[in-house]
Coordinates of N, CA and C in Angstrom, one line a residue:
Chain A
X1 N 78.9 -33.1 6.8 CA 78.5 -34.5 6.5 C 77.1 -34.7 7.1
X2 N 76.2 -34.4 6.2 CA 74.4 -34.0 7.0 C 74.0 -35.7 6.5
X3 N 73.7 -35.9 7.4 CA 73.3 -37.3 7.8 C 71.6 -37.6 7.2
X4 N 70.7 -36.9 7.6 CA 69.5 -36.6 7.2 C 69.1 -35.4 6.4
X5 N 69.2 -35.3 5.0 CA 69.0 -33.7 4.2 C 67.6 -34.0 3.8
X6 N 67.0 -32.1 3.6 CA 65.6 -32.2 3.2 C 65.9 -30.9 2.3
X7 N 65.3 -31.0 1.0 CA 65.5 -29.8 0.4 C 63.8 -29.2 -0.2
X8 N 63.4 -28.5 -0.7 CA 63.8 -27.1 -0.1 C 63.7 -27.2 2.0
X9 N 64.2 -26.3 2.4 CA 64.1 -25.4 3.5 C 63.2 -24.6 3.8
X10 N 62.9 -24.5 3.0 CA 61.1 -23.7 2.9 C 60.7 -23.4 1.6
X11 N 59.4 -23.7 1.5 CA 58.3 -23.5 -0.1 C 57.0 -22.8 0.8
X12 N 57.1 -21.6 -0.7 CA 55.8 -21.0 -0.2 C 55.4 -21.2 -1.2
X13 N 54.3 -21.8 -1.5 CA 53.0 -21.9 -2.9 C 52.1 -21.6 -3.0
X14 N 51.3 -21.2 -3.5 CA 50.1 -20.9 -3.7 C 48.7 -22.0 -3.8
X15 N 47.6 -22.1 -3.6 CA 46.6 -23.3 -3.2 C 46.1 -23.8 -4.7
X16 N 46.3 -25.0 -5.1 CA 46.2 -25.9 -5.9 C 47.3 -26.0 -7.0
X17 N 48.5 -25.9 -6.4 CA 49.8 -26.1 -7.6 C 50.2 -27.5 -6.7
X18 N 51.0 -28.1 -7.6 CA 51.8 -29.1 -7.1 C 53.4 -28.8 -6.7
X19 N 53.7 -29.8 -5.4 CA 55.0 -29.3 -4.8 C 55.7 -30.9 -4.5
X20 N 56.7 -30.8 -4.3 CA 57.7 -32.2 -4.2 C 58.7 -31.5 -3.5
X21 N 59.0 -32.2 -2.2 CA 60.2 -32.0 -1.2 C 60.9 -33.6 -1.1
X22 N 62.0 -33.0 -1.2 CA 62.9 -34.7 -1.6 C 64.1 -34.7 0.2
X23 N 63.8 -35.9 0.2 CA 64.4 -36.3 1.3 C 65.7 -37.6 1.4
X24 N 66.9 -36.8 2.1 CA 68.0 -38.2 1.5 C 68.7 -38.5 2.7
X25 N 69.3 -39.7 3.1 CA 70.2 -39.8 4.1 C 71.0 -40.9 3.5
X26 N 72.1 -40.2 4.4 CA 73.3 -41.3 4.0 C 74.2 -41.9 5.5
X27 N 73.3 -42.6 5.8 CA 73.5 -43.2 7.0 C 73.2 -44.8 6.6
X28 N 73.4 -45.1 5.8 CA 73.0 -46.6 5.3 C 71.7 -47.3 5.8
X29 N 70.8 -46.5 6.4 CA 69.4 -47.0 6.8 C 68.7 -47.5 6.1
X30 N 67.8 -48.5 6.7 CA 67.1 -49.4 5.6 C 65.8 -48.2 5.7
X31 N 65.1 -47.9 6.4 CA 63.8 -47.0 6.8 C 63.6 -46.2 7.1
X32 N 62.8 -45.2 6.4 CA 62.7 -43.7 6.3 C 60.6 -43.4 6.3
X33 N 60.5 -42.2 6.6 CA 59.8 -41.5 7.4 C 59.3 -39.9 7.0
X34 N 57.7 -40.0 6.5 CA 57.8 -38.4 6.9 C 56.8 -38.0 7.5
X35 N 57.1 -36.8 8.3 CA 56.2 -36.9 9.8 C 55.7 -35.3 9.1
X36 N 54.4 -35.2 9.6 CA 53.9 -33.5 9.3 C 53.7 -32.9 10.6
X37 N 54.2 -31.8 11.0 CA 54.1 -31.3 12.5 C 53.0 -29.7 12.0
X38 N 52.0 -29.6 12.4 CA 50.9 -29.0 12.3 C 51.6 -27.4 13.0
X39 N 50.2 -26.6 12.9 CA 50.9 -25.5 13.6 C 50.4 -25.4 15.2
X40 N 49.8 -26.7 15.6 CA 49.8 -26.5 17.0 C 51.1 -27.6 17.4
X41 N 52.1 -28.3 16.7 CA 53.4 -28.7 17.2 C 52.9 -30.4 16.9
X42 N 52.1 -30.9 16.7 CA 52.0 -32.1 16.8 C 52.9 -32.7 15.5
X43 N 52.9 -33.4 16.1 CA 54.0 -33.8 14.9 C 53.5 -35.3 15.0
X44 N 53.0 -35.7 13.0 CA 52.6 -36.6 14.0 C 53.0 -37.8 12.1
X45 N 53.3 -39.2 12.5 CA 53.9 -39.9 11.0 C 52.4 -39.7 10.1
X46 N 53.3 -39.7 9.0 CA 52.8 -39.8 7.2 C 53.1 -41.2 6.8
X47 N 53.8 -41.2 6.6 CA 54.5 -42.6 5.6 C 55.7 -43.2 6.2
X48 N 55.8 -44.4 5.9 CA 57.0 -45.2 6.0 C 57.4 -45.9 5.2
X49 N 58.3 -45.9 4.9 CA 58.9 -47.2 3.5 C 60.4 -47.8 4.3
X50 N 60.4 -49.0 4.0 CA 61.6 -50.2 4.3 C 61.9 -50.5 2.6
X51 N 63.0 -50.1 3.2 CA 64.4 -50.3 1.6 C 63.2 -50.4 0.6
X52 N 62.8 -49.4 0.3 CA 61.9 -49.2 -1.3 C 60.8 -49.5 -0.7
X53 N 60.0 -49.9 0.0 CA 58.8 -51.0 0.2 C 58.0 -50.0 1.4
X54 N 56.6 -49.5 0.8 CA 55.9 -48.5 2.0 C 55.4 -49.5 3.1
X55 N 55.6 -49.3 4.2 CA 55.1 -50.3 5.4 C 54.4 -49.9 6.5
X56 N 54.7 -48.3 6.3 CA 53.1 -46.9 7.2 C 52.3 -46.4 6.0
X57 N 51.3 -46.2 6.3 CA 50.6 -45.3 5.3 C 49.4 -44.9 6.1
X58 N 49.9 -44.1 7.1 CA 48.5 -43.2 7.8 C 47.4 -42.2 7.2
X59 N 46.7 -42.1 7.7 CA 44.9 -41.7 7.1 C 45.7 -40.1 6.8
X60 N 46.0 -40.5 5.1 CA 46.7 -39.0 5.0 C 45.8 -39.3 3.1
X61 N 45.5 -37.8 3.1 CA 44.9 -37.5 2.2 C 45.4 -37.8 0.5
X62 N 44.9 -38.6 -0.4 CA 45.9 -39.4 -1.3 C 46.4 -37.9 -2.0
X63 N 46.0 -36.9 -2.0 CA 47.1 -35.8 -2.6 C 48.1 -35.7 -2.1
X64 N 48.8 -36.8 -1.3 CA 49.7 -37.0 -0.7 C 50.5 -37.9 -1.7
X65 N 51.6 -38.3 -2.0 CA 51.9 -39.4 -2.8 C 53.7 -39.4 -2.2
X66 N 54.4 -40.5 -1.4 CA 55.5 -40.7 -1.3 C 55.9 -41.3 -2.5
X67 N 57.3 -41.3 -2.5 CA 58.1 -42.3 -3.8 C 59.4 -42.3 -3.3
X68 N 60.0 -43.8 -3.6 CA 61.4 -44.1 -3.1 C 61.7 -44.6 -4.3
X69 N 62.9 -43.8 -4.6 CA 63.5 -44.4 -6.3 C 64.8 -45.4 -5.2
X70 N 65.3 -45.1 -3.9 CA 65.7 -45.6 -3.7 C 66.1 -46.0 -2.0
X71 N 66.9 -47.1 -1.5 CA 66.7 -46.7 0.1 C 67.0 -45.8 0.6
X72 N 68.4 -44.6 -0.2 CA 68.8 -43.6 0.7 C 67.8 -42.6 0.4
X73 N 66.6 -42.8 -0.6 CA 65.8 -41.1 -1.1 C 64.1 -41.7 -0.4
X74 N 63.6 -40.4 0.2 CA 62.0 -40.5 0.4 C 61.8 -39.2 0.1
X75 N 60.6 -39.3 -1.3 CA 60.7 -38.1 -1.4 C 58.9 -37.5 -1.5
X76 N 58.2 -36.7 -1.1 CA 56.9 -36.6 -0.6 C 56.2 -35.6 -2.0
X77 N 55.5 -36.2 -3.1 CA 55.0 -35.0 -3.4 C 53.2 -34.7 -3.2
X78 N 53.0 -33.3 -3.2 CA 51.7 -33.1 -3.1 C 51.1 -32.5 -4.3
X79 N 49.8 -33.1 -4.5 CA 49.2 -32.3 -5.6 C 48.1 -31.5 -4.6
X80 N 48.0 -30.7 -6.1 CA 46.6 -29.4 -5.3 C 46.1 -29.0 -4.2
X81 N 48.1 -28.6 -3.5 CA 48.1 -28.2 -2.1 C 47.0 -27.0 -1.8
X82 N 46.8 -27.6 -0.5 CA 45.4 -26.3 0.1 C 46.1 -25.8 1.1
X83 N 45.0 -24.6 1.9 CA 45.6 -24.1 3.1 C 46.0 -25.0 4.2
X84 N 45.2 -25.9 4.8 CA 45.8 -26.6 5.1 C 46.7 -27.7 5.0
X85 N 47.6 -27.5 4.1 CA 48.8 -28.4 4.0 C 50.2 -27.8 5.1
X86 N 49.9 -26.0 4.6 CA 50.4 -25.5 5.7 C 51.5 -26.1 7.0
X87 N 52.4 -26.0 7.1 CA 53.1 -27.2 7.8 C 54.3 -27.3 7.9
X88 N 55.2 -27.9 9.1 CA 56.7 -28.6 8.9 C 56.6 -30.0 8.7
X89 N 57.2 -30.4 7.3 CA 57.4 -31.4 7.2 C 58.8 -32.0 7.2
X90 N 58.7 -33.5 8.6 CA 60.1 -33.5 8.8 C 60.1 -35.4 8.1
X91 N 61.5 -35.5 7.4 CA 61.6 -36.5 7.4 C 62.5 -37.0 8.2
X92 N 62.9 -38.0 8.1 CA 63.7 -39.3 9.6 C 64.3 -40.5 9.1
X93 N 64.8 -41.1 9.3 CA 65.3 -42.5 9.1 C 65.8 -43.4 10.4
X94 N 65.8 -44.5 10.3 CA 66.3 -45.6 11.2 C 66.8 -46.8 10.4
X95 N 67.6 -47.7 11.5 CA 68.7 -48.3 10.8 C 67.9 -49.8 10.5
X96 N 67.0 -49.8 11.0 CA 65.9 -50.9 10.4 C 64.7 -50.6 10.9
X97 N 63.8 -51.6 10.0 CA 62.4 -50.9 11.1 C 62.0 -51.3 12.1
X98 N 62.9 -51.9 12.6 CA 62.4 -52.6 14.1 C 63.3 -51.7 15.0
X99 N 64.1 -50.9 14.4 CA 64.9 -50.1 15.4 C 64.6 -48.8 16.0
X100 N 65.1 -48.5 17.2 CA 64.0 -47.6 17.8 C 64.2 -46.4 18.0
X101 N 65.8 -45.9 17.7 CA 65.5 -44.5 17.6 C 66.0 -44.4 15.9
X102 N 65.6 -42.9 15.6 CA 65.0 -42.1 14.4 C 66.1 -41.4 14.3
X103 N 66.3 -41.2 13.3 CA 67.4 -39.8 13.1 C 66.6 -38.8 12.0
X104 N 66.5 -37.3 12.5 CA 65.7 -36.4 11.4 C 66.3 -35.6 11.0
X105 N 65.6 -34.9 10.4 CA 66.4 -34.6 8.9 C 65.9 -32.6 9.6
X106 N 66.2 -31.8 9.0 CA 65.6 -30.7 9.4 C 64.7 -29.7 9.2
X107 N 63.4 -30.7 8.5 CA 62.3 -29.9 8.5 C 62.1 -28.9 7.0
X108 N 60.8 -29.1 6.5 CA 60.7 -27.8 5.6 C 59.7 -27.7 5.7
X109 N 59.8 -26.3 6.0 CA 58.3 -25.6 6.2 C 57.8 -25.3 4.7
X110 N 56.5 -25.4 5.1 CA 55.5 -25.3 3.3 C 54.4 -24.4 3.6
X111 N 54.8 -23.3 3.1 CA 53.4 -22.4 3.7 C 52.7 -22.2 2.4
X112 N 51.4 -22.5 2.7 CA 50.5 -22.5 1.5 C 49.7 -21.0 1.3
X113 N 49.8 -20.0 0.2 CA 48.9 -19.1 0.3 C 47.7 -19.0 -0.8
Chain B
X1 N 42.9 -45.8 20.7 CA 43.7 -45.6 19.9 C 45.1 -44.6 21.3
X2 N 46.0 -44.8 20.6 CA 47.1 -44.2 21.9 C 47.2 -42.9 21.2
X3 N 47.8 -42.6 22.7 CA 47.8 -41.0 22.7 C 49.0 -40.7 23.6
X4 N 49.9 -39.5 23.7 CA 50.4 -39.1 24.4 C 50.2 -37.7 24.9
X5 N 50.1 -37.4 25.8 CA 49.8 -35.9 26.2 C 50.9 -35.1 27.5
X6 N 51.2 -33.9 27.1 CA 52.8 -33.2 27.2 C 51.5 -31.9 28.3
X7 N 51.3 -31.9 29.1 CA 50.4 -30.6 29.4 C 51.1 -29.4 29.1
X8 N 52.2 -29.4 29.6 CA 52.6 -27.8 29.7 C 53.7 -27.8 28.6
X9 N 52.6 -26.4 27.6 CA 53.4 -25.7 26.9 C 54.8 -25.6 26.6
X10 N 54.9 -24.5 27.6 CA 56.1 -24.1 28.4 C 56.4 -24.0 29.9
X11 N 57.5 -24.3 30.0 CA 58.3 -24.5 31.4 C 59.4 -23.6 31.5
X12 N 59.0 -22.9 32.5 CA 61.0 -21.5 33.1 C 61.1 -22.2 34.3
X13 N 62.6 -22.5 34.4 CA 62.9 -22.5 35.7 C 64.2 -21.7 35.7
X14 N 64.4 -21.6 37.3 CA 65.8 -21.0 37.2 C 66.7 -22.0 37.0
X15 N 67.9 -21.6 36.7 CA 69.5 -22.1 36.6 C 69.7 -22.6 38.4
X16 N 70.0 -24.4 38.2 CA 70.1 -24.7 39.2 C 68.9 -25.1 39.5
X17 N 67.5 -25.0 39.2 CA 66.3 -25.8 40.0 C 65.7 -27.0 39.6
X18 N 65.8 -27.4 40.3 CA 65.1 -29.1 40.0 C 63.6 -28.9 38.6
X19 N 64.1 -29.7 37.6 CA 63.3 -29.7 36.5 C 62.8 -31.1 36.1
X20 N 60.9 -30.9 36.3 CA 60.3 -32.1 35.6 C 59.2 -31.8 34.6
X21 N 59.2 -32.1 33.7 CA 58.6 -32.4 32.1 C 57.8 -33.5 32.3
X22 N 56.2 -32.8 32.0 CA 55.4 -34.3 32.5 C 55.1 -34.7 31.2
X23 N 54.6 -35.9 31.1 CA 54.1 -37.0 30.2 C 53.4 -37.9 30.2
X24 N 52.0 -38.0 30.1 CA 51.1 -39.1 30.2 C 50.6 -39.7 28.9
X25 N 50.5 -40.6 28.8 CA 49.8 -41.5 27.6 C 49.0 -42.7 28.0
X26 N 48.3 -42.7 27.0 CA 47.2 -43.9 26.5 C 47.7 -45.2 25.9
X27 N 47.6 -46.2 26.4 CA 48.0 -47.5 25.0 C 47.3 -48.7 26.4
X28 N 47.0 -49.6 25.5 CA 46.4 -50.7 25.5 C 47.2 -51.5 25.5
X29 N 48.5 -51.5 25.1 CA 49.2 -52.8 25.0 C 50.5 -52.3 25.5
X30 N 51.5 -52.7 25.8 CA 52.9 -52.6 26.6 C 53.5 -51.8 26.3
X31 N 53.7 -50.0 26.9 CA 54.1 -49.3 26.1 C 56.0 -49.2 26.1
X32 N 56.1 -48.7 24.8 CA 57.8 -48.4 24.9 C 57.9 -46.8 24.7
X33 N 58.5 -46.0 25.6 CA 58.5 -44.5 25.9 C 59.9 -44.0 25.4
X34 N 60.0 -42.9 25.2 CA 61.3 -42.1 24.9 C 60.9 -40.8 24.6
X35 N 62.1 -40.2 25.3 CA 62.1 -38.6 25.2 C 62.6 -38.1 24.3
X36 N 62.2 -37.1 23.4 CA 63.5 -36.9 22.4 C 63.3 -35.2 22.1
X37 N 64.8 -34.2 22.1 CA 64.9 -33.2 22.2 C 65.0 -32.1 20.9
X38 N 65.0 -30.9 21.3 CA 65.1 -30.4 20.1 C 65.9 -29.1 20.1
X39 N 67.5 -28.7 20.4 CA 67.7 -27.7 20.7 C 68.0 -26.7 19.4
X40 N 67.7 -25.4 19.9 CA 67.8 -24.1 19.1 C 68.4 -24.4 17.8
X41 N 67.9 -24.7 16.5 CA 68.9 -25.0 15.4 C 69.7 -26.4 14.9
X42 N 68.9 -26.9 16.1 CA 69.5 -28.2 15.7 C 68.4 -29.3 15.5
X43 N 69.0 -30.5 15.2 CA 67.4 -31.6 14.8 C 66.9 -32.0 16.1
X44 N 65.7 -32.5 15.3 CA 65.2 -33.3 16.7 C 65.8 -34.7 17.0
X45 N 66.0 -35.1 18.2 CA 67.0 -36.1 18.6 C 66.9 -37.2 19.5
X46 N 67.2 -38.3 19.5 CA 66.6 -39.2 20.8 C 67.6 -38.3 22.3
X47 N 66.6 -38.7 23.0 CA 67.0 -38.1 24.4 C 67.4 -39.2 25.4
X48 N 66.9 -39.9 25.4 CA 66.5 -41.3 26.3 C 65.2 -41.9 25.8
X49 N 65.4 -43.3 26.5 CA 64.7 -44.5 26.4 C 64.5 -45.2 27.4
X50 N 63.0 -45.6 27.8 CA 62.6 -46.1 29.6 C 63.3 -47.3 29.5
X51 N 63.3 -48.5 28.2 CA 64.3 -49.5 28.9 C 65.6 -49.1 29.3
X52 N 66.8 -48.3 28.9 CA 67.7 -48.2 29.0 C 68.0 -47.9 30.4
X53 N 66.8 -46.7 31.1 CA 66.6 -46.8 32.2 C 68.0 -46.1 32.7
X54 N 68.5 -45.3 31.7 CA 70.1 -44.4 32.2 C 69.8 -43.0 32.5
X55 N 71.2 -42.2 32.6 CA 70.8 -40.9 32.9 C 71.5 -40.4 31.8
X56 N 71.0 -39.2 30.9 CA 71.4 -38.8 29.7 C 71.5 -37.1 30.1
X57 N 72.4 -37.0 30.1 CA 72.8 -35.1 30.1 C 72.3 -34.9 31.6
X58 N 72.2 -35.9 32.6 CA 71.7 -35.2 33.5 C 70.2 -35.7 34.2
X59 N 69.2 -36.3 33.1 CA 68.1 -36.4 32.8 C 68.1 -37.6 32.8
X60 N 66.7 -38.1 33.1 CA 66.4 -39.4 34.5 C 65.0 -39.3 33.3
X61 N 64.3 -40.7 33.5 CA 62.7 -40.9 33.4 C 62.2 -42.0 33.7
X62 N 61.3 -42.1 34.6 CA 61.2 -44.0 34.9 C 59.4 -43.7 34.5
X63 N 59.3 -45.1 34.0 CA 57.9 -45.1 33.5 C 57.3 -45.5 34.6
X64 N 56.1 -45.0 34.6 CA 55.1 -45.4 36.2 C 54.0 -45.8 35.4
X65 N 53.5 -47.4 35.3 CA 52.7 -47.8 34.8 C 51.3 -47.4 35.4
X66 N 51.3 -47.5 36.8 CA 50.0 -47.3 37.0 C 49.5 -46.0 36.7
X67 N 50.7 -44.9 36.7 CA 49.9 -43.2 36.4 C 50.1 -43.0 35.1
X68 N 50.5 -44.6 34.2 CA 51.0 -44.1 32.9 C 51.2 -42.7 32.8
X69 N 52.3 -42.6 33.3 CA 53.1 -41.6 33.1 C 54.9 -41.8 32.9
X70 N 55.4 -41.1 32.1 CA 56.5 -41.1 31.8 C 57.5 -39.5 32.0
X71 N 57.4 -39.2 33.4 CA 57.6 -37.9 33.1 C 59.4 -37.5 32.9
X72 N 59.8 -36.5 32.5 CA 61.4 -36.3 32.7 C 62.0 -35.2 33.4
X73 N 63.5 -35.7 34.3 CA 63.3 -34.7 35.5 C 64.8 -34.8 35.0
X74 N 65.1 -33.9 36.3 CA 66.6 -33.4 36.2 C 66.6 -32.4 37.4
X75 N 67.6 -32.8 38.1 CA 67.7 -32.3 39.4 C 68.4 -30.7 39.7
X76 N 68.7 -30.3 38.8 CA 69.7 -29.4 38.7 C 69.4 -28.8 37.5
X77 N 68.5 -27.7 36.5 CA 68.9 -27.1 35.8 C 70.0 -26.3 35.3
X78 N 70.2 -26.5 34.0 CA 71.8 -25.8 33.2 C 70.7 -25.0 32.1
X79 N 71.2 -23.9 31.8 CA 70.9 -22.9 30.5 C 71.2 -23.7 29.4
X80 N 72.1 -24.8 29.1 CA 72.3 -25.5 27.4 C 71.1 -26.7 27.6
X81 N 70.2 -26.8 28.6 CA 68.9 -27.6 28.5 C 68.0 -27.0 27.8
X82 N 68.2 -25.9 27.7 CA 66.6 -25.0 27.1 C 66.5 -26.1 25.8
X83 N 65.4 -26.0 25.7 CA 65.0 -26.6 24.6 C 63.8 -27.0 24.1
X84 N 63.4 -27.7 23.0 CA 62.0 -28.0 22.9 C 62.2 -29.5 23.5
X85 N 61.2 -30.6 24.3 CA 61.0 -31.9 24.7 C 60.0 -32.5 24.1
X86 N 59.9 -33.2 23.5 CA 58.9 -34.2 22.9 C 58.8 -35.6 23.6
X87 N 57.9 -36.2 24.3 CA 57.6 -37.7 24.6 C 57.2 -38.0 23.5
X88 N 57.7 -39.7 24.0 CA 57.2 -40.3 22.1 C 56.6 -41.8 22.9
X89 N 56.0 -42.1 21.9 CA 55.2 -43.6 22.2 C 55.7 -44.7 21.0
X90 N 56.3 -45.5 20.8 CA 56.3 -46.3 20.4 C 55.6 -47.7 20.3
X91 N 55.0 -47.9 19.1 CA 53.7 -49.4 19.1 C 54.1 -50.0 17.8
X92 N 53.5 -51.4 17.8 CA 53.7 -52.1 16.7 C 52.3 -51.3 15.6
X93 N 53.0 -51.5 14.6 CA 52.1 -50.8 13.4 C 51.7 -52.3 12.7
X94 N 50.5 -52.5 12.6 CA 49.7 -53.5 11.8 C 50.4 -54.9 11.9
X95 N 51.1 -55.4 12.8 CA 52.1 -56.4 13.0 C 52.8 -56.8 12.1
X96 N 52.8 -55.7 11.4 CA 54.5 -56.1 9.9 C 55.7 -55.7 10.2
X97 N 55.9 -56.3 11.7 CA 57.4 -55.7 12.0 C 58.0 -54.4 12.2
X98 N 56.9 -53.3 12.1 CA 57.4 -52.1 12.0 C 56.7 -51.5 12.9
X99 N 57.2 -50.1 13.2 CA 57.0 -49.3 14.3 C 56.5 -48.0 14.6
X100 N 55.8 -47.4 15.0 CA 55.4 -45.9 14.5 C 55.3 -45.6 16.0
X101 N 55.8 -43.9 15.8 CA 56.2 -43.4 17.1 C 55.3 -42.1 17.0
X102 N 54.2 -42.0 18.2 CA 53.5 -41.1 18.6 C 54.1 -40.0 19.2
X103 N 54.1 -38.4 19.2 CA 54.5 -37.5 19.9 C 53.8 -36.8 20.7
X104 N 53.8 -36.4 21.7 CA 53.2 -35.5 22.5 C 53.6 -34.1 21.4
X105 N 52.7 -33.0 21.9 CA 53.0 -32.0 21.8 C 54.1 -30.9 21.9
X106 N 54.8 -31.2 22.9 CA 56.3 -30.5 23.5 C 56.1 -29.9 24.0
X107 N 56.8 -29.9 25.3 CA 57.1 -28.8 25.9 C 58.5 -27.9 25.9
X108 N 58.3 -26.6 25.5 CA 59.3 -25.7 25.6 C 60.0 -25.6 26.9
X109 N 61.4 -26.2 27.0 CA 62.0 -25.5 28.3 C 63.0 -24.6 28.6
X110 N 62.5 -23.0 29.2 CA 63.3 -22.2 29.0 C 64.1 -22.5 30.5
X111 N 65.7 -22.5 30.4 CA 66.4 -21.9 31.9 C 66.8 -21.0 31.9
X112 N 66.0 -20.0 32.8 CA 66.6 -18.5 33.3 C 67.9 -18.5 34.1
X113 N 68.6 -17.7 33.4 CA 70.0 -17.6 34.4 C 70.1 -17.0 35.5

C-alpha cells in the first residue's frame, strides 16, 4: 500500500529529448511537491500545487513544466533535458498546505547522457 | 534569503556513544526546524519537530536561537540509527498560506559496532 509512488525508478536519456515522471499518492492530500536533489545532496523544492492549483514555482528553468490532472497526481515533464538535469527527483505530499510534515515518495534518478 | 547548513558530511561513532548532528541556519523571520531521516531503502521521513520539543527514537533537538542552531543528539548510539539526516527549515512562501521547506545537505550517520 505505497502511499507516495513515482514512476519511472530511473530514466537514462540522452540531451535534448523530452521526459515525464508521474507522481501519485493516495493518502488523500490536498498538496504535493517536487523537490530536485543535485549530486552534491541538496535537495532543494521545484513546484508546489494545492488540490490542482500551483502555489511554489521556484527559479526553475521553464523546460521544466508541472501538471496536475488531478489532487492525487503531480506529474513533472521536461523538455530538451541537458546534462545538467542530471539528478534525483523526489516528489512529496502533505495533508494541506499549511501542514508541516511531508510524506515522499521514492525518488527517480534521471541521468542525462 | 535562508539557508541551512549540515557541516559534516559524515559522522562514525561507535555503538553506544553519545551522538550529535550539527545544524545551523539563516532566516530573518521566526524559524520552524525539523529533522527528517532517511534510512537504507527507505523514504525520506519526518524525524522530529522543535515545537513538539519530544524525544523520537531516542533523539532530542532544542533550537538555540542565539547560535541559530538546531543541532540533533542522542545519548547512546544503536547500529538501526545509521542513516542519512537532513535539517529542514520551514518559512512562509509569498504569504499564500503555504510553506516551503529548506534542506541542509545531510549528514551520513554511520554506527560502528
Amino acid at each position: 500500500d505505497t502511499a507516495v509512488s513515482q514512476t519511472p525508478k530511473y530514466l537514462v536519456t540522452q540531451m535534448g529529448n523530452d521526459k515525464s515522471i508521474k507522481c501519485e499518492q493516495n493518502l488523500g492530500h490536498d498538496t504535493m511537491y517536487w523537490y530536485k536533489q543535485d549530486s552534491k545532496k541538496f535537495l532543494k523544492i521545484m513546484f508546489s500545487y494545492n488540490n490542482k492549483e500551483l502555489i511554489i514555482n521556484e527559479t526553475v528553468p521553464n523546460r521544466f513544466s508541472p501538471k496536475s490532472p488531478d489532487k492525487a497526481h503531480l506529474n513533472l515533464h521536461i523538455n530538451s533535458l541537458e546534462l545538467g538535469d542530471s539528478a534525483v527527483y523526489f516528489c512529496a505530499s502533505s495533508l494541506t498546505r499549511a501542514s508541516y510534515e511531508q510524506y515522499f515518495g521514492p525518488g527517480t534518478r534521471l541521468t542525462v547522457t | 534569503a535562508q539557508r541551512v547548513t549540515q557541516p559534516e558530511k559524515l559522522l562514525s561513532v561507535f555503538k553506544g556513544a553519545p551522538v550529535e548532528l550539527k545544524c545551523n541556519y539563516s532566516y530573518s523571520g521566526s524559524p520552524e526546524l525539523f529533522w527528517y531521516v532517511q534510512y537504507s531503502r527507505q523514504r525520506l521521513q519526518l524525524l522530529l519537530r522543535h515545537i513538539s520539543r519530544e524525544s523520537i527514537k531516542g533523539f532530542t533537538a532544542d533550537l538555540n536561537k542565539g547560535e541559530t542552531s538546531f543541532h540533533l543528539k542522542k545519548p547512546f548510539a544503536q547500529e538501526e540509527d545509521s542513516a542519512m539526516y537532513y535539517c529542514a527549515l520551514r518559512i512562509i512562501y509569498s504569504g499564500a498560506g503555504s510553506y516551503q521547506l529548506t534542506f541542509g545537505k545531510g549528514t551520513k550517520l554511520s554506527v560502528i559496532p
